[in-house]
Amino acid sequence: MLISYDKSYNKDLFKILDNNPFQNVYLVIDAEMYGFEGDNVKTWIIEDSQHNCQCIIYQYYNSIQLFETKYCDDLAINEVSDFLISHSYDMVSGTNYIISKLDEKLNHIYNSEFGYIFKCQQMAVRPKSCFVKTALLSQMEEISRLICTDENIGGHYHADVLATQLKERYLYKGCRNVIYTIEDRIVGHMATYAETENIAVLGGLITDSEYRGKGIGKIVLQFITAITQLEGKQPILYCYDPQIYSWYESIGWVKQTQCGKLERKNQ
């Protein structure tokens, strides 16, 4: 049964999320930062007949993050599927298991992609370069446009919406964007898209197509990884490209959990 969130669920939901944060780290961190309801946040819960939580459905802007529990069954997944059919979300993320199940029902609406959550197990060395630095608020639009040039990481975003989200996280949640610039042009980027006291989720790794193969991606990644590690935070990231798994592993990143996402077709 699909029900809307109310504040009486807070304690139980946080307990569920804390039991297995690597199932959907973005949901865990966003819930900690924004709560379960707000201007751009909304939450639903699927319960079984005994009122056990089977799945948490968390909306952040126009994307959905899913978190299933041990009670989640095919009936619950059918309810999630029906929910998604009745809405027009751009992206849905969750474990490999639930995204695979949903893909069977929704492949006429969404394209699916599967990958891993990686955790950094090695201390990074902060690069010494005058070309890499922390970005300013005024540079979020340019960063957004750069990200949206890459279909793999920015294909489900609209540049103006992404810029709004980047600014919000920069202003209110202490997230950082690291950039590599050449002649005042941003040609490389990596960010902490979500942070708590103990975890930093890195994302948005991109190099301008004209400058790839020059080590810029590794520089911005190592720069922001070193910063978060020195603050006592565990850096993690999502990767959906098997061709670069070995690249991450060569610099100290280790696979943790399989994950998946659905992206709406014809965006």
Short mmCIF file of N, CA, C and O in Angstrom, two decimals, residues 12-13 15-17 19-20 23 45-48 51-56 66-73 76-77 95 97-98:
data_model
loop_
_atom_site.label_atom_id
_atom_site.label_comp_id
_atom_site.label_asym_id
_atom_site.label_seq_id
_atom_site.Cartn_x
_atom_site.Cartn_y
_atom_site.Cartn_z
N ASP A 12 11.58 5.87 12.44
CA ASP A 12 11.65 4.57 11.78
C ASP A 12 12.39 4.65 10.45
O ASP A 12 13.17 3.76 10.11
N LEU A 13 12.15 5.70 9.68
CA LEU A 13 12.80 5.82 8.38
C LEU A 13 14.31 6.00 8.52
O LEU A 13 15.09 5.39 7.79
N LYS A 15 16.12 4.96 10.95
CA LYS A 15 16.66 3.68 11.41
C LYS A 15 16.84 2.72 10.23
O LYS A 15 17.86 2.03 10.12
N ILE A 16 15.86 2.69 9.31
CA ILE A 16 15.94 1.84 8.13
C ILE A 16 17.13 2.24 7.27
O ILE A 16 17.91 1.40 6.81
N LEU A 17 17.29 3.54 7.04
CA LEU A 17 18.38 4.03 6.19
C LEU A 17 19.74 3.75 6.80
O LEU A 17 20.69 3.38 6.10
N ASN A 19 20.65 1.33 8.61
CA ASN A 19 21.00 -0.09 8.60
C ASN A 19 21.83 -0.49 7.39
O ASN A 19 22.61 -1.44 7.45
N ASN A 20 21.66 0.23 6.27
CA ASN A 20 22.38 -0.13 5.05
C ASN A 20 22.56 1.10 4.16
O ASN A 20 21.96 1.18 3.08
N GLN A 23 23.09 1.12 0.27
CA GLN A 23 22.04 0.75 -0.68
C GLN A 23 21.66 1.93 -1.56
O GLN A 23 21.43 1.77 -2.76
N ILE A 45 5.87 6.00 1.15
CA ILE A 45 6.27 4.72 1.73
C ILE A 45 5.32 3.65 1.22
O ILE A 45 4.09 3.87 1.15
N ILE A 46 5.88 2.50 0.87
CA ILE A 46 5.05 1.35 0.54
C ILE A 46 5.09 0.38 1.71
O ILE A 46 6.17 -0.06 2.13
N GLU A 47 3.92 0.07 2.25
CA GLU A 47 3.80 -0.84 3.39
C GLU A 47 3.14 -2.14 2.96
O GLU A 47 2.35 -2.17 2.00
N ASP A 48 3.44 -3.21 3.70
CA ASP A 48 2.69 -4.45 3.51
C ASP A 48 1.49 -4.46 4.44
O ASP A 48 1.22 -3.47 5.15
N HIS A 51 1.95 -3.46 8.02
CA HIS A 51 2.49 -2.10 8.20
C HIS A 51 4.01 -2.08 8.26
O HIS A 51 4.60 -1.14 8.82
N ASN A 52 4.66 -3.11 7.71
CA ASN A 52 6.10 -3.08 7.57
C ASN A 52 6.47 -2.24 6.35
O ASN A 52 5.84 -2.36 5.30
N CYS A 53 7.49 -1.41 6.49
CA CYS A 53 7.95 -0.61 5.36
C CYS A 53 8.65 -1.53 4.35
O CYS A 53 9.62 -2.21 4.68
N GLN A 54 8.13 -1.54 3.13
CA GLN A 54 8.74 -2.34 2.07
C GLN A 54 9.69 -1.53 1.21
O GLN A 54 10.71 -2.03 0.74
N CYS A 55 9.35 -0.27 0.99
CA CYS A 55 10.19 0.57 0.13
C CYS A 55 9.94 2.04 0.44
O CYS A 55 8.80 2.44 0.72
N ILE A 56 11.01 2.83 0.43
CA ILE A 56 10.91 4.29 0.56
C ILE A 56 11.10 4.89 -0.82
O ILE A 56 12.03 4.55 -1.55
N LEU A 66 15.21 5.28 -4.55
CA LEU A 66 14.48 4.17 -3.95
C LEU A 66 15.34 3.45 -2.91
O LEU A 66 16.55 3.32 -3.07
N PHE A 67 14.68 2.98 -1.86
CA PHE A 67 15.37 2.24 -0.80
C PHE A 67 14.44 1.12 -0.36
O PHE A 67 13.41 1.37 0.27
N GLU A 68 14.78 -0.13 -0.72
CA GLU A 68 13.89 -1.24 -0.36
C GLU A 68 14.39 -1.92 0.91
O GLU A 68 15.58 -1.87 1.22
N THR A 69 13.48 -2.53 1.64
CA THR A 69 13.81 -3.25 2.88
C THR A 69 13.66 -4.75 2.65
O THR A 69 13.30 -5.20 1.56
N LYS A 70 13.91 -5.51 3.69
CA LYS A 70 13.81 -6.97 3.59
C LYS A 70 12.39 -7.42 3.30
O LYS A 70 12.17 -8.57 2.91
N TYR A 71 11.42 -6.55 3.51
CA TYR A 71 10.01 -6.92 3.28
C TYR A 71 9.58 -6.67 1.84
O TYR A 71 8.47 -7.01 1.46
N CYS A 72 10.45 -6.07 1.03
CA CYS A 72 10.08 -5.71 -0.34
C CYS A 72 9.87 -6.97 -1.18
O CYS A 72 10.74 -7.84 -1.26
N ASP A 73 8.70 -7.07 -1.82
CA ASP A 73 8.39 -8.22 -2.65
C ASP A 73 7.90 -7.75 -4.02
O ASP A 73 7.91 -6.56 -4.33
N ALA A 76 5.20 -5.10 -3.99
CA ALA A 76 5.71 -3.76 -3.71
C ALA A 76 6.35 -3.16 -4.96
O ALA A 76 6.16 -1.97 -5.26
N ILE A 77 7.11 -3.97 -5.69
CA ILE A 77 7.75 -3.48 -6.90
C ILE A 77 6.70 -3.10 -7.94
O ILE A 77 6.86 -2.11 -8.68
N THR A 95 19.11 0.11 -5.98
CA THR A 95 20.02 -1.02 -6.10
C THR A 95 19.86 -1.68 -7.47
O THR A 95 18.87 -1.48 -8.18
N TYR A 97 19.14 -4.66 -7.92
CA TYR A 97 17.98 -5.56 -7.86
C TYR A 97 16.68 -4.84 -8.24
O TYR A 97 15.96 -5.27 -9.15
N ILE A 98 16.37 -3.75 -7.56
CA ILE A 98 15.08 -3.11 -7.79
C ILE A 98 15.03 -2.43 -9.16
O ILE A 98 13.99 -2.44 -9.83
#
